Amino acid sequence: MNDFTDKNVLVLGGSRGIGAAIVRRLAAGGGQVAFTYAGSQQAAEDLAHETGATPIRTDSADRSELLATVAGRGALDVLVVAAGALVMGDPLGIAADAVDHMIDVNVRAPYHAAIEAARRMNADGRIIVIGSVNGDRMPFAGGAAYALTKSAVQGMVRGLARDLGARGITVNAIQPGPTDSDMNPADGPMAETMHGFMAIKRHARPSEIAELTAYIAGPHAAMITGSMQTIDGGFGA
Ligand code: NDP
């Protein structure tokens, strides 16, 4: 297990799902972990009680609120952006406001949070965004806008890796495939369709995504930057 003792960690979107698993993993590794949530106050308080991490209510879609939270944590060692929104369906029918909100949470927020964190991040810091294998592959209808947001993360990661490399700061995306969470339950209506695209025909557990995230956040991953780390049971193969 990587040692995150005394590391200053912020996880955006840590109250549920993949983000909560990352909070658990990095806190178990000794990190001083804070995490944000938007609507799930009870889940956030329960997770704080369980892990000792600090919950902060922050809507990622509100840029000034987001920047204040990131700046308020001081010199970070690790920033993980796990907050995400999903809007799927016939693009001719989806509400434009819902798509724009998803772009705010999935694209604008990771970018602005990363920049704000970089202003005062410690040397050899880690910026990690939870993207998706759908940034590479969208094999069914209804996912154009979501795929757009996840492909945008890829461009940001590649570019920022070059901007921040001189300080030893790495910037990477973790790209899960189907992962059991409220967003995509393992017993949901789309599960069988998704498993049909996979070599390992099951949803990942959030803890599996968290373990890869911990590796990328740790000292052994110093030469991994500008990369997409796909963990998808072969969905994109
Ligand atoms: P969940 O819906 O289970 O959890 C989403 C988390 O993001 C919650 O903690 C939620 O907090 C937080 N969040 C959402 N909107 C905001 C906001 N505006 N401000 C702050 N926090 C917010 O999703 P997952 O854990 O499954 O997804 C996490 C990331 O992983 C997303 O980027 C998603 O696209 C990506 N991903 C997920 C996959 C899957 O199959 N599950 C596959 C590939 C990628 P709260 O409840 O407090 O609002």
mmCIF file of C-alpha atoms and ligand atoms in Angstrom:
data_model
loop_
_atom_site.group_PDB
_atom_site.id
_atom_site.type_symbol
_atom_site.label_atom_id
_atom_site.label_comp_id
_atom_site.label_asym_id
_atom_site.label_seq_id
_atom_site.Cartn_x
_atom_site.Cartn_y
_atom_site.Cartn_z
ATOM 1 C CA MET A 1 0.000 0.000 0.000
ATOM 2 C CA ASN A 2 1.387 3.402 -0.944
ATOM 3 C CA ASP A 3 2.084 5.643 1.981
ATOM 4 C CA PHE A 4 0.242 8.967 1.844
ATOM 5 C CA THR A 5 1.218 10.024 5.365
ATOM 6 C CA ASP A 6 1.207 13.822 5.645
ATOM 7 C CA LYS A 7 0.050 14.187 2.033
ATOM 8 C CA ASN A 8 -2.500 16.937 1.530
ATOM 9 C CA VAL A 9 -5.239 15.358 -0.588
ATOM 10 C CA LEU A 10 -8.434 16.834 -2.055
ATOM 11 C CA VAL A 11 -11.024 14.629 -3.773
ATOM 12 C CA LEU A 12 -13.731 16.519 -5.639
ATOM 13 C CA GLY A 13 -16.971 14.538 -5.595
ATOM 14 C CA GLY A 14 -16.166 12.155 -2.767
ATOM 15 C CA SER A 15 -19.522 11.508 -1.150
ATOM 16 C CA ARG A 16 -20.562 8.484 -3.229
ATOM 17 C CA GLY A 17 -19.416 5.932 -5.784
ATOM 18 C CA ILE A 18 -15.903 6.012 -7.201
ATOM 19 C CA GLY A 19 -14.963 9.202 -5.355
ATOM 20 C CA ALA A 20 -15.967 7.721 -1.995
ATOM 21 C CA ALA A 21 -13.836 4.648 -2.686
ATOM 22 C CA ILE A 22 -10.894 6.921 -3.476
ATOM 23 C CA VAL A 23 -11.418 8.850 -0.228
ATOM 24 C CA ARG A 24 -11.413 5.532 1.678
ATOM 25 C CA ARG A 25 -8.262 4.311 -0.065
ATOM 26 C CA LEU A 26 -6.199 7.481 0.298
ATOM 27 C CA ALA A 27 -7.316 8.020 3.900
ATOM 28 C CA ALA A 28 -6.422 4.402 4.707
ATOM 29 C CA GLY A 29 -2.983 5.158 3.258
ATOM 30 C CA GLY A 30 -2.508 7.911 5.808
ATOM 31 C CA GLY A 31 -3.398 10.948 3.690
ATOM 32 C CA GLN A 32 -4.879 14.129 5.122
ATOM 33 C CA VAL A 33 -7.953 13.877 2.933
ATOM 34 C CA ALA A 34 -10.665 16.448 2.284
ATOM 35 C CA PHE A 35 -13.499 15.790 -0.130
ATOM 36 C CA THR A 36 -16.362 17.720 -1.655
ATOM 37 C CA TYR A 37 -19.986 16.857 -2.119
ATOM 38 C CA ALA A 38 -22.971 18.703 -3.551
ATOM 39 C CA GLY A 39 -26.258 17.062 -2.589
ATOM 40 C CA SER A 40 -25.424 13.999 -0.483
ATOM 41 C CA GLN A 41 -24.824 15.539 2.933
ATOM 42 C CA GLN A 42 -25.684 12.441 4.960
ATOM 43 C CA ALA A 43 -23.433 10.212 2.846
ATOM 44 C CA ALA A 44 -20.651 12.785 3.193
ATOM 45 C CA GLU A 45 -21.023 12.939 6.975
ATOM 46 C CA ASP A 46 -21.061 9.132 7.224
ATOM 47 C CA LEU A 47 -17.915 8.861 5.112
ATOM 48 C CA ALA A 48 -16.189 11.542 7.170
ATOM 49 C CA HIS A 49 -17.051 9.643 10.338
ATOM 50 C CA GLU A 50 -15.780 6.384 8.836
ATOM 51 C CA THR A 51 -12.493 7.697 7.420
ATOM 52 C CA GLY A 52 -11.603 10.854 9.326
ATOM 53 C CA ALA A 53 -11.643 12.792 6.049
ATOM 54 C CA THR A 54 -13.000 16.348 5.958
ATOM 55 C CA PRO A 55 -16.212 16.965 3.994
ATOM 56 C CA ILE A 56 -16.730 20.325 2.256
ATOM 57 C CA ARG A 57 -19.979 21.254 0.537
ATOM 58 C CA THR A 58 -19.005 22.597 -2.888
ATOM 59 C CA ASP A 59 -20.971 22.563 -6.131
ATOM 60 C CA SER A 60 -18.468 21.850 -8.907
ATOM 61 C CA ALA A 61 -20.759 23.662 -11.349
ATOM 62 C CA ASP A 62 -20.261 26.911 -9.407
ATOM 63 C CA ARG A 63 -16.828 28.103 -10.477
ATOM 64 C CA SER A 64 -16.198 30.650 -7.745
ATOM 65 C CA GLU A 65 -17.320 28.217 -5.034
ATOM 66 C CA LEU A 66 -15.071 25.526 -6.528
ATOM 67 C CA LEU A 67 -12.024 27.799 -6.781
ATOM 68 C CA ALA A 68 -12.485 28.985 -3.200
ATOM 69 C CA THR A 69 -12.563 25.394 -1.948
ATOM 70 C CA VAL A 70 -9.476 24.369 -3.916
ATOM 71 C CA ALA A 71 -7.538 27.468 -2.843
ATOM 72 C CA GLY A 72 -8.704 26.975 0.760
ATOM 73 C CA ARG A 73 -6.917 23.627 0.988
ATOM 74 C CA GLY A 74 -3.536 25.307 0.447
ATOM 75 C CA ALA A 75 -0.587 23.486 -1.108
ATOM 76 C CA LEU A 76 -2.009 20.150 -2.238
ATOM 77 C CA ASP A 77 -0.025 17.016 -2.941
ATOM 78 C CA VAL A 78 -2.897 15.205 -4.660
ATOM 79 C CA LEU A 79 -5.997 16.497 -6.439
ATOM 80 C CA VAL A 80 -8.498 13.896 -7.643
ATOM 81 C CA VAL A 81 -11.509 15.037 -9.641
ATOM 82 C CA ALA A 82 -14.187 12.372 -9.308
ATOM 83 C CA ALA A 83 -17.316 14.549 -9.398
ATOM 84 C CA GLY A 84 -19.191 13.734 -12.543
ATOM 85 C CA ALA A 85 -22.607 13.921 -14.162
ATOM 86 C CA LEU A 86 -24.168 11.647 -16.770
ATOM 87 C CA VAL A 87 -26.896 12.596 -19.242
ATOM 88 C CA MET A 88 -27.778 9.943 -21.788
ATOM 89 C CA GLY A 89 -30.496 9.709 -24.406
ATOM 90 C CA ASP A 90 -31.597 10.853 -27.829
ATOM 91 C CA PRO A 91 -29.669 14.101 -28.394
ATOM 92 C CA LEU A 92 -32.710 15.544 -30.156
ATOM 93 C CA GLY A 93 -34.654 15.140 -26.938
ATOM 94 C CA ILE A 94 -32.177 15.914 -24.149
ATOM 95 C CA ALA A 95 -32.637 19.306 -22.469
ATOM 96 C CA ALA A 96 -29.846 21.660 -23.503
ATOM 97 C CA ASP A 97 -29.509 22.884 -19.904
ATOM 98 C CA ALA A 98 -28.835 19.329 -18.709
ATOM 99 C CA VAL A 99 -26.080 18.943 -21.287
ATOM 100 C CA ASP A 100 -24.555 22.280 -20.302
ATOM 101 C CA HIS A 101 -24.639 21.313 -16.629
ATOM 102 C CA MET A 102 -22.846 18.066 -17.464
ATOM 103 C CA ILE A 103 -20.207 20.023 -19.377
ATOM 104 C CA ASP A 104 -19.832 22.354 -16.385
ATOM 105 C CA VAL A 105 -19.240 19.443 -13.973
ATOM 106 C CA ASN A 106 -17.264 17.097 -16.241
ATOM 107 C CA VAL A 107 -15.146 19.574 -18.224
ATOM 108 C CA ARG A 108 -15.081 23.117 -16.856
ATOM 109 C CA ALA A 109 -14.731 22.021 -13.230
ATOM 110 C CA PRO A 110 -11.758 19.644 -13.727
ATOM 111 C CA TYR A 111 -9.962 22.273 -15.805
ATOM 112 C CA HIS A 112 -10.456 25.197 -13.434
ATOM 113 C CA ALA A 113 -9.850 23.078 -10.333
ATOM 114 C CA ALA A 114 -6.616 21.717 -11.772
ATOM 115 C CA ILE A 115 -5.361 25.188 -12.635
ATOM 116 C CA GLU A 116 -6.262 26.561 -9.218
ATOM 117 C CA ALA A 117 -4.591 23.613 -7.516
ATOM 118 C CA ALA A 118 -1.484 24.028 -9.674
ATOM 119 C CA ARG A 119 -1.015 27.616 -8.472
ATOM 120 C CA ARG A 120 0.210 26.345 -5.113
ATOM 121 C CA MET A 121 0.666 22.587 -5.526
ATOM 122 C CA ASN A 122 3.747 21.028 -3.960
ATOM 123 C CA ALA A 123 6.533 19.701 -6.187
ATOM 124 C CA ASP A 124 5.889 16.140 -7.386
ATOM 125 C CA GLY A 125 2.152 16.669 -6.978
ATOM 126 C CA ARG A 126 -0.518 14.589 -8.637
ATOM 127 C CA ILE A 127 -3.552 15.738 -10.609
ATOM 128 C CA ILE A 128 -5.920 12.913 -11.496
ATOM 129 C CA VAL A 129 -9.240 13.230 -13.321
ATOM 130 C CA ILE A 130 -11.731 10.375 -13.487
ATOM 131 C CA GLY A 131 -12.533 10.293 -17.188
ATOM 132 C CA SER A 132 -14.146 7.307 -18.898
ATOM 133 C CA VAL A 133 -13.429 4.695 -21.519
ATOM 134 C CA ASN A 134 -16.238 6.495 -23.346
ATOM 135 C CA GLY A 135 -13.623 9.122 -24.147
ATOM 136 C CA ASP A 136 -12.170 6.466 -26.469
ATOM 137 C CA ARG A 137 -15.208 4.440 -27.429
ATOM 138 C CA MET A 138 -18.956 5.071 -27.479
ATOM 139 C CA PRO A 139 -20.396 1.871 -28.901
ATOM 140 C CA PHE A 140 -24.093 2.646 -28.454
ATOM 141 C CA ALA A 141 -26.463 5.514 -29.249
ATOM 142 C CA GLY A 142 -27.364 8.208 -26.761
ATOM 143 C CA GLY A 143 -23.938 8.998 -25.354
ATOM 144 C CA ALA A 144 -22.641 11.752 -27.619
ATOM 145 C CA ALA A 145 -22.642 14.548 -25.053
ATOM 146 C CA TYR A 146 -21.194 12.363 -22.281
ATOM 147 C CA ALA A 147 -18.450 11.085 -24.619
ATOM 148 C CA LEU A 148 -17.707 14.686 -25.586
ATOM 149 C CA THR A 149 -16.990 15.527 -21.953
ATOM 150 C CA LYS A 150 -14.723 12.534 -21.458
ATOM 151 C CA SER A 151 -12.760 13.176 -24.667
ATOM 152 C CA ALA A 152 -12.282 16.767 -23.512
ATOM 153 C CA VAL A 153 -10.634 15.465 -20.334
ATOM 154 C CA GLN A 154 -8.079 13.642 -22.483
ATOM 155 C CA GLY A 155 -6.983 16.839 -24.224
ATOM 156 C CA MET A 156 -6.705 18.670 -20.933
ATOM 157 C CA VAL A 157 -4.587 15.923 -19.383
ATOM 158 C CA ARG A 158 -2.177 15.846 -22.308
ATOM 159 C CA GLY A 159 -1.735 19.602 -22.345
ATOM 160 C CA LEU A 160 -1.466 20.194 -18.600
ATOM 161 C CA ALA A 161 1.075 17.408 -18.240
ATOM 162 C CA ARG A 162 3.396 19.512 -20.387
ATOM 163 C CA ASP A 163 2.582 22.732 -18.524
ATOM 164 C CA LEU A 164 3.350 21.250 -15.102
ATOM 165 C CA GLY A 165 6.027 18.654 -15.791
ATOM 166 C CA ALA A 166 8.927 20.923 -14.868
ATOM 167 C CA ARG A 167 7.667 20.889 -11.267
ATOM 168 C CA GLY A 168 7.404 17.103 -11.184
ATOM 169 C CA ILE A 169 3.622 17.363 -11.158
ATOM 170 C CA THR A 170 1.927 14.586 -13.099
ATOM 171 C CA VAL A 171 -1.480 14.910 -14.748
ATOM 172 C CA ASN A 172 -3.401 11.790 -15.718
ATOM 173 C CA ALA A 173 -6.879 10.473 -16.373
ATOM 174 C CA ILE A 174 -8.246 7.245 -14.956
ATOM 175 C CA GLN A 175 -10.726 5.837 -17.491
ATOM 176 C CA PRO A 176 -13.124 3.346 -15.918
ATOM 177 C CA GLY A 177 -15.483 1.184 -17.842
ATOM 178 C CA PRO A 178 -18.789 0.159 -16.280
ATOM 179 C CA THR A 179 -18.378 0.502 -12.515
ATOM 180 C CA ASP A 180 -20.973 -0.327 -9.894
ATOM 181 C CA SER A 181 -22.281 2.957 -8.473
ATOM 182 C CA ASP A 182 -25.498 4.949 -8.254
ATOM 183 C CA MET A 183 -24.636 6.337 -11.705
ATOM 184 C CA ASN A 184 -24.337 2.878 -13.247
ATOM 185 C CA PRO A 185 -25.632 0.080 -10.990
ATOM 186 C CA ALA A 186 -24.379 -3.431 -11.717
ATOM 187 C CA ASP A 187 -28.007 -4.595 -11.793
ATOM 188 C CA GLY A 188 -29.259 -1.648 -13.908
ATOM 189 C CA PRO A 189 -31.194 -1.935 -17.176
ATOM 190 C CA MET A 190 -28.096 -1.286 -19.327
ATOM 191 C CA ALA A 191 -25.833 -3.789 -17.539
ATOM 192 C CA GLU A 192 -26.259 -6.712 -19.923
ATOM 193 C CA THR A 193 -25.709 -4.511 -22.987
ATOM 194 C CA MET A 194 -22.519 -3.103 -21.493
ATOM 195 C CA HIS A 195 -21.191 -6.504 -20.450
ATOM 196 C CA GLY A 196 -21.638 -7.563 -24.081
ATOM 197 C CA PHE A 197 -18.861 -5.132 -25.033
ATOM 198 C CA MET A 198 -16.477 -6.408 -22.354
ATOM 199 C CA ALA A 199 -13.922 -9.202 -22.104
ATOM 200 C CA ILE A 200 -14.440 -9.411 -18.322
ATOM 201 C CA LYS A 201 -18.225 -9.391 -18.215
ATOM 202 C CA ARG A 202 -18.973 -7.597 -14.979
ATOM 203 C CA HIS A 203 -19.006 -4.116 -13.526
ATOM 204 C CA ALA A 204 -15.827 -3.037 -11.773
ATOM 205 C CA ARG A 205 -15.998 -2.370 -8.062
ATOM 206 C CA PRO A 206 -15.274 1.248 -7.078
ATOM 207 C CA SER A 207 -12.456 -0.088 -4.881
ATOM 208 C CA GLU A 208 -10.737 -1.422 -8.018
ATOM 209 C CA ILE A 209 -10.781 2.057 -9.547
ATOM 210 C CA ALA A 210 -9.524 3.485 -6.254
ATOM 211 C CA GLU A 211 -6.579 1.092 -6.171
ATOM 212 C CA LEU A 212 -5.358 2.240 -9.601
ATOM 213 C CA THR A 213 -5.919 5.845 -8.563
ATOM 214 C CA ALA A 214 -3.774 5.266 -5.477
ATOM 215 C CA TYR A 215 -0.982 3.889 -7.618
ATOM 216 C CA ILE A 216 -1.057 6.908 -9.948
ATOM 217 C CA ALA A 217 -1.195 9.200 -6.891
ATOM 218 C CA GLY A 218 1.797 7.488 -5.312
ATOM 219 C CA PRO A 219 5.571 7.844 -5.560
ATOM 220 C CA HIS A 220 6.112 4.927 -7.959
ATOM 221 C CA ALA A 221 4.134 6.657 -10.736
ATOM 222 C CA ALA A 222 6.391 9.700 -11.109
ATOM 223 C CA MET A 223 7.089 8.933 -14.785
ATOM 224 C CA ILE A 224 3.434 8.432 -15.720
ATOM 225 C CA THR A 225 2.002 11.697 -17.017
ATOM 226 C CA GLY A 226 -0.231 12.903 -19.808
ATOM 227 C CA SER A 227 -1.697 9.420 -19.899
ATOM 228 C CA MET A 228 -5.091 7.755 -19.902
ATOM 229 C CA GLN A 229 -5.162 4.789 -17.523
ATOM 230 C CA THR A 230 -8.013 2.636 -18.748
ATOM 231 C CA ILE A 231 -9.572 0.131 -16.349
ATOM 232 C CA ASP A 232 -12.576 -1.230 -18.182
ATOM 233 C CA GLY A 233 -12.610 -5.036 -18.364
ATOM 234 C CA GLY A 234 -11.775 -4.757 -22.051
ATOM 235 C CA PHE A 235 -14.748 -2.504 -22.959
ATOM 236 C CA GLY A 236 -12.499 -0.412 -25.206
ATOM 237 C CA ALA A 237 -10.387 -3.272 -26.583
HETATM 238 P P1 NDP B 1 -22.027 8.663 -8.776
HETATM 239 O O1 NDP B 1 -23.233 9.275 -9.412
HETATM 240 O O2 NDP B 1 -22.171 7.381 -8.043
HETATM 241 O O3 NDP B 1 -21.335 9.734 -7.811
HETATM 242 C C1 NDP B 1 -21.082 11.008 -8.318
HETATM 243 C C2 NDP B 1 -20.315 11.805 -7.286
HETATM 244 O O4 NDP B 1 -20.039 13.082 -7.873
HETATM 245 C C3 NDP B 1 -21.081 12.033 -6.010
HETATM 246 O O5 NDP B 1 -20.202 12.014 -4.909
HETATM 247 C C4 NDP B 1 -21.646 13.432 -6.225
HETATM 248 O O6 NDP B 1 -21.846 14.144 -5.023
HETATM 249 C C5 NDP B 1 -20.543 14.088 -7.016
HETATM 250 N N1 NDP B 1 -21.057 15.214 -7.785
HETATM 251 C C6 NDP B 1 -21.906 15.181 -8.830
HETATM 252 N N2 NDP B 1 -22.192 16.428 -9.238
HETATM 253 C C7 NDP B 1 -21.492 17.261 -8.417
HETATM 254 C C8 NDP B 1 -21.365 18.655 -8.328
HETATM 255 N N3 NDP B 1 -22.025 19.480 -9.145
HETATM 256 N N4 NDP B 1 -20.557 19.162 -7.375
HETATM 257 C C9 NDP B 1 -19.880 18.350 -6.525
HETATM 258 N N5 NDP B 1 -19.968 17.008 -6.562
HETATM 259 C C10 NDP B 1 -20.770 16.490 -7.499
HETATM 260 O O7 NDP B 1 -20.985 8.505 -9.972
HETATM 261 P P2 NDP B 1 -19.680 7.587 -10.131
HETATM 262 O O8 NDP B 1 -18.981 7.465 -8.848
HETATM 263 O O9 NDP B 1 -20.075 6.378 -10.871
HETATM 264 O O10 NDP B 1 -18.829 8.491 -11.141
HETATM 265 C C11 NDP B 1 -17.667 9.213 -10.757
HETATM 266 C C12 NDP B 1 -16.921 9.606 -12.024
HETATM 267 O O11 NDP B 1 -16.568 8.412 -12.721
HETATM 268 C C13 NDP B 1 -17.737 10.448 -13.011
HETATM 269 O O12 NDP B 1 -16.908 11.384 -13.631
HETATM 270 C C14 NDP B 1 -18.197 9.416 -14.034
HETATM 271 O O13 NDP B 1 -18.446 10.015 -15.297
HETATM 272 C C15 NDP B 1 -16.985 8.513 -14.060
HETATM 273 N N6 NDP B 1 -17.246 7.191 -14.601
HETATM 274 C C16 NDP B 1 -18.172 6.360 -14.025
HETATM 275 C C17 NDP B 1 -18.422 5.123 -14.576
HETATM 276 C C18 NDP B 1 -19.423 4.183 -14.017
HETATM 277 O O14 NDP B 1 -19.748 3.188 -14.700
HETATM 278 N N7 NDP B 1 -19.924 4.393 -12.814
HETATM 279 C C19 NDP B 1 -17.706 4.670 -15.779
HETATM 280 C C20 NDP B 1 -16.745 5.617 -16.293
HETATM 281 C C21 NDP B 1 -16.545 6.815 -15.715
HETATM 282 P P3 NDP B 1 -23.306 14.439 -4.387
HETATM 283 O O15 NDP B 1 -24.073 13.165 -4.395
HETATM 284 O O16 NDP B 1 -22.987 14.945 -3.026
HETATM 285 O O17 NDP B 1 -23.945 15.479 -5.240
#
